[in-house]
XYZ file of C-alpha atoms in Angstrom:
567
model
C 1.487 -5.106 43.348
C -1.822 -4.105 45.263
C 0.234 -3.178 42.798
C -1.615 -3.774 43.404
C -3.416 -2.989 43.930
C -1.381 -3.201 41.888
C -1.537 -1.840 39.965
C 0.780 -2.376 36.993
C 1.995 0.134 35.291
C 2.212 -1.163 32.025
C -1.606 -1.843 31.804
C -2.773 1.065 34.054
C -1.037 2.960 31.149
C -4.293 2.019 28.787
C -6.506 0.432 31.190
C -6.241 2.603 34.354
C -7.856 -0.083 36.322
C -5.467 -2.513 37.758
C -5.499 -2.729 41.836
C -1.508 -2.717 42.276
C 1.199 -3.861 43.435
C 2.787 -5.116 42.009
C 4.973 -6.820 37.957
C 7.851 -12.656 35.872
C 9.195 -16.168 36.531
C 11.670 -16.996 38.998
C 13.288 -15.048 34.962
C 12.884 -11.848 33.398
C 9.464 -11.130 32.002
C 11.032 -9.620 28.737
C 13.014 -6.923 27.862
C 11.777 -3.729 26.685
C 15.138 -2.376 24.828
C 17.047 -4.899 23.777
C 19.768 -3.942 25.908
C 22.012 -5.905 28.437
C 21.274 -4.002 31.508
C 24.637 -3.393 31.879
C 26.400 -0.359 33.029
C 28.864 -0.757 30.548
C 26.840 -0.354 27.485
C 28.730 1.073 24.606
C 26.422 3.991 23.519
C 26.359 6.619 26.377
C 26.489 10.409 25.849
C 28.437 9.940 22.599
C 25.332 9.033 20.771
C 23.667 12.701 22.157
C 21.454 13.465 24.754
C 20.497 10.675 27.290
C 17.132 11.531 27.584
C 13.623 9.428 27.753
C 10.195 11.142 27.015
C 7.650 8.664 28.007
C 3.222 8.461 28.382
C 2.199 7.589 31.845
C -1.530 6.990 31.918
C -2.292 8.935 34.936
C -0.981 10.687 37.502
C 0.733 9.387 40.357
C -1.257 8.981 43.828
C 2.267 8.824 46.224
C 5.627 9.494 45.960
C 5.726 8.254 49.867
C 7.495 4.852 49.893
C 5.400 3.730 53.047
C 2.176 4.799 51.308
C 3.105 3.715 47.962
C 0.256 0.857 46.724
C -0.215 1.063 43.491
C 1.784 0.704 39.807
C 2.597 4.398 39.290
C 3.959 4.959 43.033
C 5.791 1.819 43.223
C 7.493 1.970 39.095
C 8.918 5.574 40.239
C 9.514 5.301 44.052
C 11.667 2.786 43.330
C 13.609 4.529 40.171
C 14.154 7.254 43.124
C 15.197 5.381 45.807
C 17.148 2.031 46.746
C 16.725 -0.659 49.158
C 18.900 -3.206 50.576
C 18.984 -5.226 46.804
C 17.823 -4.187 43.167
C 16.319 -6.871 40.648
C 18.738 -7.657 37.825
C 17.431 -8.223 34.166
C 17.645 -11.588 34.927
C 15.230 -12.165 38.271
C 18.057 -12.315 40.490
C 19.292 -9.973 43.325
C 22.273 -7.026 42.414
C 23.464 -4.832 44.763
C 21.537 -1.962 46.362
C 22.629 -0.493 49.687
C 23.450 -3.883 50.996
C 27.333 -5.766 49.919
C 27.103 -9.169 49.617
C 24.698 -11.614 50.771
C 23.249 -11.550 54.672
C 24.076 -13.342 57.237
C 21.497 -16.304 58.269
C 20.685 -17.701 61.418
C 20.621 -21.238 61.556
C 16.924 -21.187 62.059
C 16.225 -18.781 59.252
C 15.307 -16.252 61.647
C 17.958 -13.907 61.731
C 19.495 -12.128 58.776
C 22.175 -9.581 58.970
C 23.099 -7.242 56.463
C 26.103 -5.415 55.638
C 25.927 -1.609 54.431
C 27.811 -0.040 52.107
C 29.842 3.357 53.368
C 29.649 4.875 50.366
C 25.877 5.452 49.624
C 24.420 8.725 50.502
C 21.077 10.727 50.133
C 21.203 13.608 47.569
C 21.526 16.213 50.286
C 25.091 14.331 51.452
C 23.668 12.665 54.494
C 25.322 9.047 54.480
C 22.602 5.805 54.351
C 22.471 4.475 57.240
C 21.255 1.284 59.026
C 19.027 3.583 61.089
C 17.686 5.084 57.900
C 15.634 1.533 57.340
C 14.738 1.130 61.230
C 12.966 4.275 60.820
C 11.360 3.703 56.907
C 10.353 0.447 58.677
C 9.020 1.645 61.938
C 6.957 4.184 60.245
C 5.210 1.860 57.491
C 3.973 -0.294 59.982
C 3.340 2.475 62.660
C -0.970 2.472 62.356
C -0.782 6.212 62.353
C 0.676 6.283 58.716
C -1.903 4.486 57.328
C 0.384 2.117 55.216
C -1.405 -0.751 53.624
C 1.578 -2.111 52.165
C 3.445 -2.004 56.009
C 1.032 -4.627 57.486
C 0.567 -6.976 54.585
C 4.013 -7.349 53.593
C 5.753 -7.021 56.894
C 2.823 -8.788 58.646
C 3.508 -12.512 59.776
C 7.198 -11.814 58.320
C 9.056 -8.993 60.427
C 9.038 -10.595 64.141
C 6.367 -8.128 66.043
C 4.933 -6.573 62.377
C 1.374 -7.253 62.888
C 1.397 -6.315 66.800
C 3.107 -3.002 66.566
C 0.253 -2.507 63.817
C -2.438 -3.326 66.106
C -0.795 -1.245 68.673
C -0.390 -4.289 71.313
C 3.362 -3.533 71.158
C 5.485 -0.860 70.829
C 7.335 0.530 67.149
C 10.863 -0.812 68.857
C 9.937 -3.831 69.552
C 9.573 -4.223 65.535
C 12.196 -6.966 64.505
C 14.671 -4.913 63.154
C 17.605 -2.668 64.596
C 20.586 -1.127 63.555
C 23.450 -2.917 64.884
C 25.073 -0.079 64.008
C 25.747 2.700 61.651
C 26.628 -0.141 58.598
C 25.196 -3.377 60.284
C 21.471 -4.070 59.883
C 19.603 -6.937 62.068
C 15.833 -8.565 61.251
C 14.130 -11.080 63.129
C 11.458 -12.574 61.463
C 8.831 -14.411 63.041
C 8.783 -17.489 60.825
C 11.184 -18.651 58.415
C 10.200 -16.841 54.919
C 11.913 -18.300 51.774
C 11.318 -15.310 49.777
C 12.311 -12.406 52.472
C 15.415 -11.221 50.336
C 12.938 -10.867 47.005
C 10.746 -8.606 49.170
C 13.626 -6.018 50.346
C 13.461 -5.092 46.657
C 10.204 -3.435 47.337
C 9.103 0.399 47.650
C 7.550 -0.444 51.272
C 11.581 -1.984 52.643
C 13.466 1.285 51.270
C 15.007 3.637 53.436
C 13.964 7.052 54.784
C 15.703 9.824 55.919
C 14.262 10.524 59.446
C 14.964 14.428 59.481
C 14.245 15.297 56.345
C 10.899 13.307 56.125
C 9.770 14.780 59.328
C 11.305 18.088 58.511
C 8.536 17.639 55.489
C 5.708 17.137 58.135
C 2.256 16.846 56.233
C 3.945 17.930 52.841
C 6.396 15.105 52.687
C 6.234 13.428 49.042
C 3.437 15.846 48.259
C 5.974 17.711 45.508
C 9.113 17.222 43.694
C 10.701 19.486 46.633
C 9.234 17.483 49.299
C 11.480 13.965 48.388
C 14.751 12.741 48.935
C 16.565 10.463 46.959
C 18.983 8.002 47.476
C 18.140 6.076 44.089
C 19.536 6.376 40.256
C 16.866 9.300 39.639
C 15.091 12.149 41.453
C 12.272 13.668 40.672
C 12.449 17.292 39.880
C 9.254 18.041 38.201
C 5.731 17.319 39.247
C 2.616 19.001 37.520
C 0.037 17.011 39.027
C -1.787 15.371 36.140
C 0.516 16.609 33.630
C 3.869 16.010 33.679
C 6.641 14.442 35.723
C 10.387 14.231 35.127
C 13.419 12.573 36.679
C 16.846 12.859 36.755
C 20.115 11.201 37.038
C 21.328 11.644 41.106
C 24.650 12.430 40.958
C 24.571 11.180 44.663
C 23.930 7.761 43.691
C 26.872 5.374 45.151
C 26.947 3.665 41.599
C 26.042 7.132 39.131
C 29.311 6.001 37.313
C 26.675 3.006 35.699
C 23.517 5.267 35.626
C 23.891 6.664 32.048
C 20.442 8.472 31.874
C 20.566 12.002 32.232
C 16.960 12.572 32.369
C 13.203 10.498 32.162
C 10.025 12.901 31.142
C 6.637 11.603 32.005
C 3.738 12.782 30.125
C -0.207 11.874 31.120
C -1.865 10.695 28.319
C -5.201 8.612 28.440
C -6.179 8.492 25.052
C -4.132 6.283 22.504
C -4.387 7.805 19.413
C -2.884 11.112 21.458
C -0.352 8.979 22.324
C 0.271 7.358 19.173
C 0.134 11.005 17.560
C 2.897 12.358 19.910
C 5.027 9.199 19.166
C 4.909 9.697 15.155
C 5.807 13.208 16.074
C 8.920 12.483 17.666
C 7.407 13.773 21.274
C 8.062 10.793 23.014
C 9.941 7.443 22.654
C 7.487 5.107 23.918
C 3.418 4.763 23.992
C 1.096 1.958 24.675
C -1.208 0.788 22.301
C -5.041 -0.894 22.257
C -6.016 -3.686 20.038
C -7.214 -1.289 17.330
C -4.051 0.240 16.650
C -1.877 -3.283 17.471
C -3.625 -3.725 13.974
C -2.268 -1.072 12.383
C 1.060 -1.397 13.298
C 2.281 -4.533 14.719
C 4.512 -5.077 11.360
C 6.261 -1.379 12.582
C 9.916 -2.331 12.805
C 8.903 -0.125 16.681
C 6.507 -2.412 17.484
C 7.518 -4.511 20.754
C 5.292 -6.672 22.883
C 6.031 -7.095 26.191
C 4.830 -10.298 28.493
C 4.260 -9.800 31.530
C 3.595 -11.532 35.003
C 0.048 -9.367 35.827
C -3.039 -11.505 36.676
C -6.412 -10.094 35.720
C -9.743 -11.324 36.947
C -12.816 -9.994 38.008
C -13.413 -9.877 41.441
C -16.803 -11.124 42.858
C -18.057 -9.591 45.947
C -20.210 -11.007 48.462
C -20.709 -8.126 50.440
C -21.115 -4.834 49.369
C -20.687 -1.792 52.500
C -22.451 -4.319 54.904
C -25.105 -5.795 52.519
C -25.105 -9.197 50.704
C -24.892 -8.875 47.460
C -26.567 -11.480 44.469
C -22.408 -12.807 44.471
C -22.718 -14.323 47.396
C -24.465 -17.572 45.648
C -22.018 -19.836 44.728
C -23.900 -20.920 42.120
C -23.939 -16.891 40.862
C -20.458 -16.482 40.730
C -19.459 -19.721 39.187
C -22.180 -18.403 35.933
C -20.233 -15.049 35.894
C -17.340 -17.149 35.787
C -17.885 -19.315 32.942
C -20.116 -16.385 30.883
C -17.178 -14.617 29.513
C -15.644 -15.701 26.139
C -12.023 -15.083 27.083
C -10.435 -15.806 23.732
C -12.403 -12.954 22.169
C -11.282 -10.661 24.784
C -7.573 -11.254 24.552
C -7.652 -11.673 20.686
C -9.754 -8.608 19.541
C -10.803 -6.206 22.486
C -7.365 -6.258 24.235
C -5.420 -7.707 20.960
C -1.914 -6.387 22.768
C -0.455 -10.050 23.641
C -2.164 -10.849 26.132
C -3.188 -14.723 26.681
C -6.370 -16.479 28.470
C -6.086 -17.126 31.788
C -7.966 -19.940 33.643
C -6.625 -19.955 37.183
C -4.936 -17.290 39.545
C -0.878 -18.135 39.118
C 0.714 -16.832 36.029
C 2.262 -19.169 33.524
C 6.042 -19.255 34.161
C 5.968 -17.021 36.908
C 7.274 -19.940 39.600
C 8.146 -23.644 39.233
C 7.931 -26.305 41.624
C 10.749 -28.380 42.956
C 9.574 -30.648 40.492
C 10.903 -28.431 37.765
C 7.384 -28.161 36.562
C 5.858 -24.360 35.908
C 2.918 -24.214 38.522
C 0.171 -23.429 35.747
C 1.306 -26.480 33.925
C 0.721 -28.579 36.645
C -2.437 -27.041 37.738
C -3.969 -26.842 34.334
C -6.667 -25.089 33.679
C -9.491 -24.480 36.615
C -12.257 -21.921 35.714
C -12.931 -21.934 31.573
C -15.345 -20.494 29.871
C -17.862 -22.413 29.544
C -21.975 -20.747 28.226
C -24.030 -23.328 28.330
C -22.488 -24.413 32.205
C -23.068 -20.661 32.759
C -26.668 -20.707 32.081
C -27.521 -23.718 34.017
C -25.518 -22.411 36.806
C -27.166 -18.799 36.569
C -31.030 -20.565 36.574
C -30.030 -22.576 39.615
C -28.887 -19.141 41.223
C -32.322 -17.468 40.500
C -33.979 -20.402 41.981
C -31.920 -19.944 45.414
C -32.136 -16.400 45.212
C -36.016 -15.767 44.452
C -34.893 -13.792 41.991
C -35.968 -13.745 37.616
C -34.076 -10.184 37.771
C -30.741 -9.410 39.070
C -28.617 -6.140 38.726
C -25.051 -6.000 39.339
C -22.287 -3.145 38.922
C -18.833 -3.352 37.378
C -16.353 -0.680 38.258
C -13.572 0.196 36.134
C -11.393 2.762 34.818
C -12.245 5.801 32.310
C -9.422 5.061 29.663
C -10.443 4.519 25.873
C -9.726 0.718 26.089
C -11.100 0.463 29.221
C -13.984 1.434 27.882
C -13.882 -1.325 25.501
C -13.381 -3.983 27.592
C -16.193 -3.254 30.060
C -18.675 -3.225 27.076
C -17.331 -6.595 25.874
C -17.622 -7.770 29.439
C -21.164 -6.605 29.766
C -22.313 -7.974 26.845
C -21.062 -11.574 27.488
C -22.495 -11.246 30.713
C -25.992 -9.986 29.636
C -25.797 -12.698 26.465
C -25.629 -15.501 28.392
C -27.099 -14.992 31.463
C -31.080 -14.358 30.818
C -32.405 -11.998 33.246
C -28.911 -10.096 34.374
C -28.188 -6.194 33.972
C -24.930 -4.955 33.857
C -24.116 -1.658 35.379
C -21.012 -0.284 34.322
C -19.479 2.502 36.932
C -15.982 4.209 35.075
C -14.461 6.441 37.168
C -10.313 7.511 37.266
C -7.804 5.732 38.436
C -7.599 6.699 42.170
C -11.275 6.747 42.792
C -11.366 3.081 41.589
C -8.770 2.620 44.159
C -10.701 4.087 46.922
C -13.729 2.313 45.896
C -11.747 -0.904 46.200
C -10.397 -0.058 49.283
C -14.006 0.361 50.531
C -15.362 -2.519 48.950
C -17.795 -0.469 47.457
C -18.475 -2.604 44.138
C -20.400 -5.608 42.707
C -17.640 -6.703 40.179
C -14.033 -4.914 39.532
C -12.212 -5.364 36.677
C -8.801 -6.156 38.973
C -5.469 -7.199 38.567
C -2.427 -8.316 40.148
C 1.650 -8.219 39.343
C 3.959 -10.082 41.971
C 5.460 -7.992 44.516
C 8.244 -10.464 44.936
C 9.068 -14.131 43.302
C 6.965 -16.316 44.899
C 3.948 -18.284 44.745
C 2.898 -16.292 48.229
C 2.452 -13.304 46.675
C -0.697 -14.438 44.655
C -2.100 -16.795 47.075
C -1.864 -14.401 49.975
C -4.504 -12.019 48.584
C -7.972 -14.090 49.580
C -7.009 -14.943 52.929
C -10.081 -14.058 55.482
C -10.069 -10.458 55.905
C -6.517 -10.359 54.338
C -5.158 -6.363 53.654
C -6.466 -7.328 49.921
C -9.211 -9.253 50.124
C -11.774 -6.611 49.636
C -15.070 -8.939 48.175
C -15.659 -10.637 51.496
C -14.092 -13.959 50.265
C -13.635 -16.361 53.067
C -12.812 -20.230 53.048
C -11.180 -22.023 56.476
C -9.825 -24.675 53.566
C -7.607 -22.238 51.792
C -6.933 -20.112 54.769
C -5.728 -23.330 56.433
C -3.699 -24.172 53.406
C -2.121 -20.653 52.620
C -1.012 -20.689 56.855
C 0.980 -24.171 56.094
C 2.673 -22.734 53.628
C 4.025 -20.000 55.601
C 4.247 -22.240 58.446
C 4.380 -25.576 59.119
C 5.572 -26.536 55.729
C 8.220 -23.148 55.089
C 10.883 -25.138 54.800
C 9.788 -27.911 53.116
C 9.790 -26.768 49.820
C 7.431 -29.926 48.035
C 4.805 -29.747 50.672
C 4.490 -26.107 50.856
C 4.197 -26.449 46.592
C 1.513 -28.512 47.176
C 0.231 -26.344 49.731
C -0.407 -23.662 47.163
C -1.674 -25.688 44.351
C -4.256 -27.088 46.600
C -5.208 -23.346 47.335
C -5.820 -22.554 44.275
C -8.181 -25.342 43.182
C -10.149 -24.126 45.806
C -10.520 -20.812 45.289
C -11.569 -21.906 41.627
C -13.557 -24.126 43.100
C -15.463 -21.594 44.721
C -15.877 -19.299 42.238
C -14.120 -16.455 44.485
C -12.628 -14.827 41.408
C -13.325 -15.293 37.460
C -9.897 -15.176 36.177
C -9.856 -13.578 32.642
C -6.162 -13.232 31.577
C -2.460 -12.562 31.737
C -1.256 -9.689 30.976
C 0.869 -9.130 27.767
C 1.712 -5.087 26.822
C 2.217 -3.683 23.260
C 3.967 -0.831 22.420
C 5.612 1.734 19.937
C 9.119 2.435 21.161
C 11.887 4.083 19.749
C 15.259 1.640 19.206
C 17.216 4.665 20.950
C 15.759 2.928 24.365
C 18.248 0.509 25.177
C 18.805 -1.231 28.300
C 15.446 -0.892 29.773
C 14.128 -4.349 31.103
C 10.724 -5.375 32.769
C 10.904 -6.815 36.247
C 9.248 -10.088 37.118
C 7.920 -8.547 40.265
C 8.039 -5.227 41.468
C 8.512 -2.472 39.533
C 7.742 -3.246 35.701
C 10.339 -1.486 34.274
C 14.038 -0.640 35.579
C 16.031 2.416 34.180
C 18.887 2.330 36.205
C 20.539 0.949 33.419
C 19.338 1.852 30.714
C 20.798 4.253 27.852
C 19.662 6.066 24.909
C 21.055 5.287 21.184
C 20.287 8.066 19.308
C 22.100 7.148 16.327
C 20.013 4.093 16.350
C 16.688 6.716 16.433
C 18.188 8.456 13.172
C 18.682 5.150 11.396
């Protein structure tokens, strides 16, 4: 998830820094309750109130499904609204909007879905097949300013990346209601993972009045969104406090069991911590420090997860080259950084090293084989390879003094993590200054956007199940490649996959293995680790589960035991 952007929710919630989208194996990532998932589950009202009171570690930038690009947006757009499928606990596909599975062409270009009659927006409009022409149309429309229309429907929804550029018009995108129940894509390529990706905020519906009814002030306010989801959001004090509630709309409310989801902004831990020992909330994040103090808490529950975090090296800084741009520069940032300090005592929250870009057990091969087993391990840390690598740099640049910036977010163990980072860096590599620039969550995002950084601190969770949605981001001028990364091997490699080799499942593995190894090989990014999340949570939280992609977590649901609470 530029969830990217992504931004991940889980770690934005005590980092504020990940780039989002977006949150697994081809299995769940872990769940967060206990619970089956199930709409059955025995507790329900009987056991009290059905009510969650969580921390949320900053506000959210959009409630606007098309604009949607980061953690926050994309955990709670999709808790209010529903696409064409929903991810189960289990990876796989349930029911959204769509019955059944689609229809496929022979040649894998055209899929046909079938709507259910029964599913309606709050205000008791039906959902329609022209409600996701027109959700569609506008995300990639230029003049909405989507990022996430272009890269995901780019190269994947027949016309996507024209209709973008504006060298065709928004109905010639590859999609068109049939009719009222009966909803047509053409694609322009075969793309193994399409159904994984209607999951996502960006392929959700819109109602066309309403939204331009809203004009300028649609999503802006609790009163200025429509639901057609489990929840809706009635409550937004911007950088305060959020809160959902069950839709009574919803075509399948019978399952929802939640009556209501409170979000409160915290930053700090120990506030957190505090209001969770108080009984304010049911569920708070946790740095290393306290992970010490009370990982033997019978509420103490770590949660793996499927975010990749790295630092990202750019080259080329608002139109000037920057010191990153030397090979030989980048591969001694790489290798400075003592990794298993950093996931064993500044982040200390079950989190593991990380020496390439793909997650461990995030995808396997046809093989059988998980892809980080059979890539191994890439980009290690490594000092004394840093230091010769660093004086070679100095050499080429002409340089005994170089000054770089990190940017990253302004939460407590962000904080922590930047000065570990800086001092490995200006440790081993004589002559260096590290700059650290800590600013809030959505100015890091616009200074990402902008490129406007030496080194981010930068993440990424899957938007959908596939190796694609990793590989994908350091294309040539790619929607997310903001650190002026370009290589015509891996660009040639990551177009096969999506290509040439589409359907042929071993070649297009090795397509992306091969990409990777080069983008190690180049030093483009200096991977750090995968992302594991601890937390204090009540037992009354049942039912909640974290997504392998997507959203992290999924309340539709999930229930509250309170007798469990009072045990």
């Amino acid at each position: 998830m530029r969830k990217s952007n992504w931004l991940l929710l889980a770690l934005v919630l005590v980092l504020s820094s990940f780039l989002a989208a977006c949150s697994g194996g081809s299995n769940s990532s872990g769940g967060s309750g206990g619970g089956e998932g199930s709409g059955d589950s025995a507790s329900g009202s009987a056991n009290g109130d059905q009510v969650y009171n969580l921390t949320i570690g900053d506000e959210i930038p959009s409630m606007d499904s098309s604009l949607a690009d980061d953690q926050y947006g994309i955990q709670w757009t999709s808790e209010i609204q529903e696409g064409l499928y929903r991810l189960a606990e289990d990876g796989s596909l349930a029911e959204g909007i769509a019955t059944g599975d689609p229809e496929v062409s022979e040649d894998g270009l055209t899929w046909t879905f079938t709507l259910r009659e029964d599913a309606e927006w709050e205000n008791g409009d039906p959902v329609t097949a022209n409600d996701f022409v027109y959700a569609w149309q506008r995300a990639i429309n230029p003049d909405t300013g989507s990022e996430y229309g272009p890269y995901m429907m780019g190269g994947v929804i027949k016309n996507a990346t024209a209709v973008n550029t504006g060298e065709a018009e928004l109905d010639e995108l590859g999609v068109k209601a049939v009719d009222d129940y009966t909803l047509e894509v053409q694609l322009e390529k075969p793309v193994p993972y399409f159904e994984s990706l209607t999951t996502f905020p960006t392929f959700m519906p819109l109602n066309q009045k309403f939204v331009e009814e809203q004009g300028e002030n649609y999503a802006l306010e609790a009163d200025n969104l429509l639901s057609n989801g489990p929840f809706k959001m009635t409550e937004w004090n911007h950088g305060s406090t959020m809160q959902f509630v069950k839709n009574d709309t919803y075509w399948d409310a019978d399952t929802v069991q939640l009556e209501e989801i409170n979000l409160q902004v915290v930053k700090d831990t120990a506030t957190g911590v505090n209001l969770y020992d108080t009984g304010a909330v049911d569920r708070t994040s946790l740095t290393a420090e306290f992970v010490d103090q009370r990982i033997n808490d019978e509420d103490y529950l770590p949660v793996p997860d499927m975010a990749s975090w790295y630092l990202k090296l750019n080259q080329n800084r608002m139109g000037e080259e920057t010191p990153l741009a030397n090979e030989n520069a980048r591969k001694a940032v790489a290798q400075a950084i003592d990794k298993d300090g950093l996931v064993n005592v500044v982040l200390n929250n079950g989190s593991t090293v990380s020496n390439g870009l793909m997650p461990k057990d995030f995808v396997k091969g046809p093989d059988g084989k998980d892809f980080r087993e059979t890539n191994g391990d890439l980009l290690t840390y490594d000092a004394e390879a840093a230091k010769e690598a660093w004086a070679t740099a100095k050499e080429e640049l002409g340089q005994d003094e170089i000054t770089l910036e990190i940017l990253t977010g302004d939460t407590d163990l962000s904080t922590q993590m930047v000065d570990y980072l800086k001092e490995q860096l200006e440790t081993n590599l004589e002559g260096l200054t590290v700059d650290v620039m800590q600013v809030p969550f959505q100015q890091r995002l616009d200074l990402d956007t902008a490129g406007d950084f030496d080194i981010e601190v930068s993440g990424w969770g899957p938007d959908y199940i596939d190796p694609y949605t990793f590989m994908n981001l350091f294309v040539t001028d790619g929607e997310n490649n903001r650190m002026a990364y370009s290589s015509e091997e891996y660009d040639s490699l990551v177009e096969q996959a999506s290509t040439d080799n589409a359907t042929n499942p071993e070649a297009r593995w090795q397509n992306f293995l091969d990409a990777e190894k080069v983008l190690l090989e180049d030093a483009a990014i200096a991977p750090l680790y995968q992302a594991g999340y601890s937390y204090l949570q009540s037992p009354k939280l049942q039912g909640v589960f974290s997504n392998p992609a997507g959203n992290d977590f999924e309340y539709k649901w999930a229930y509250a035991d309170n007798a469990a609470a009072e045990e």
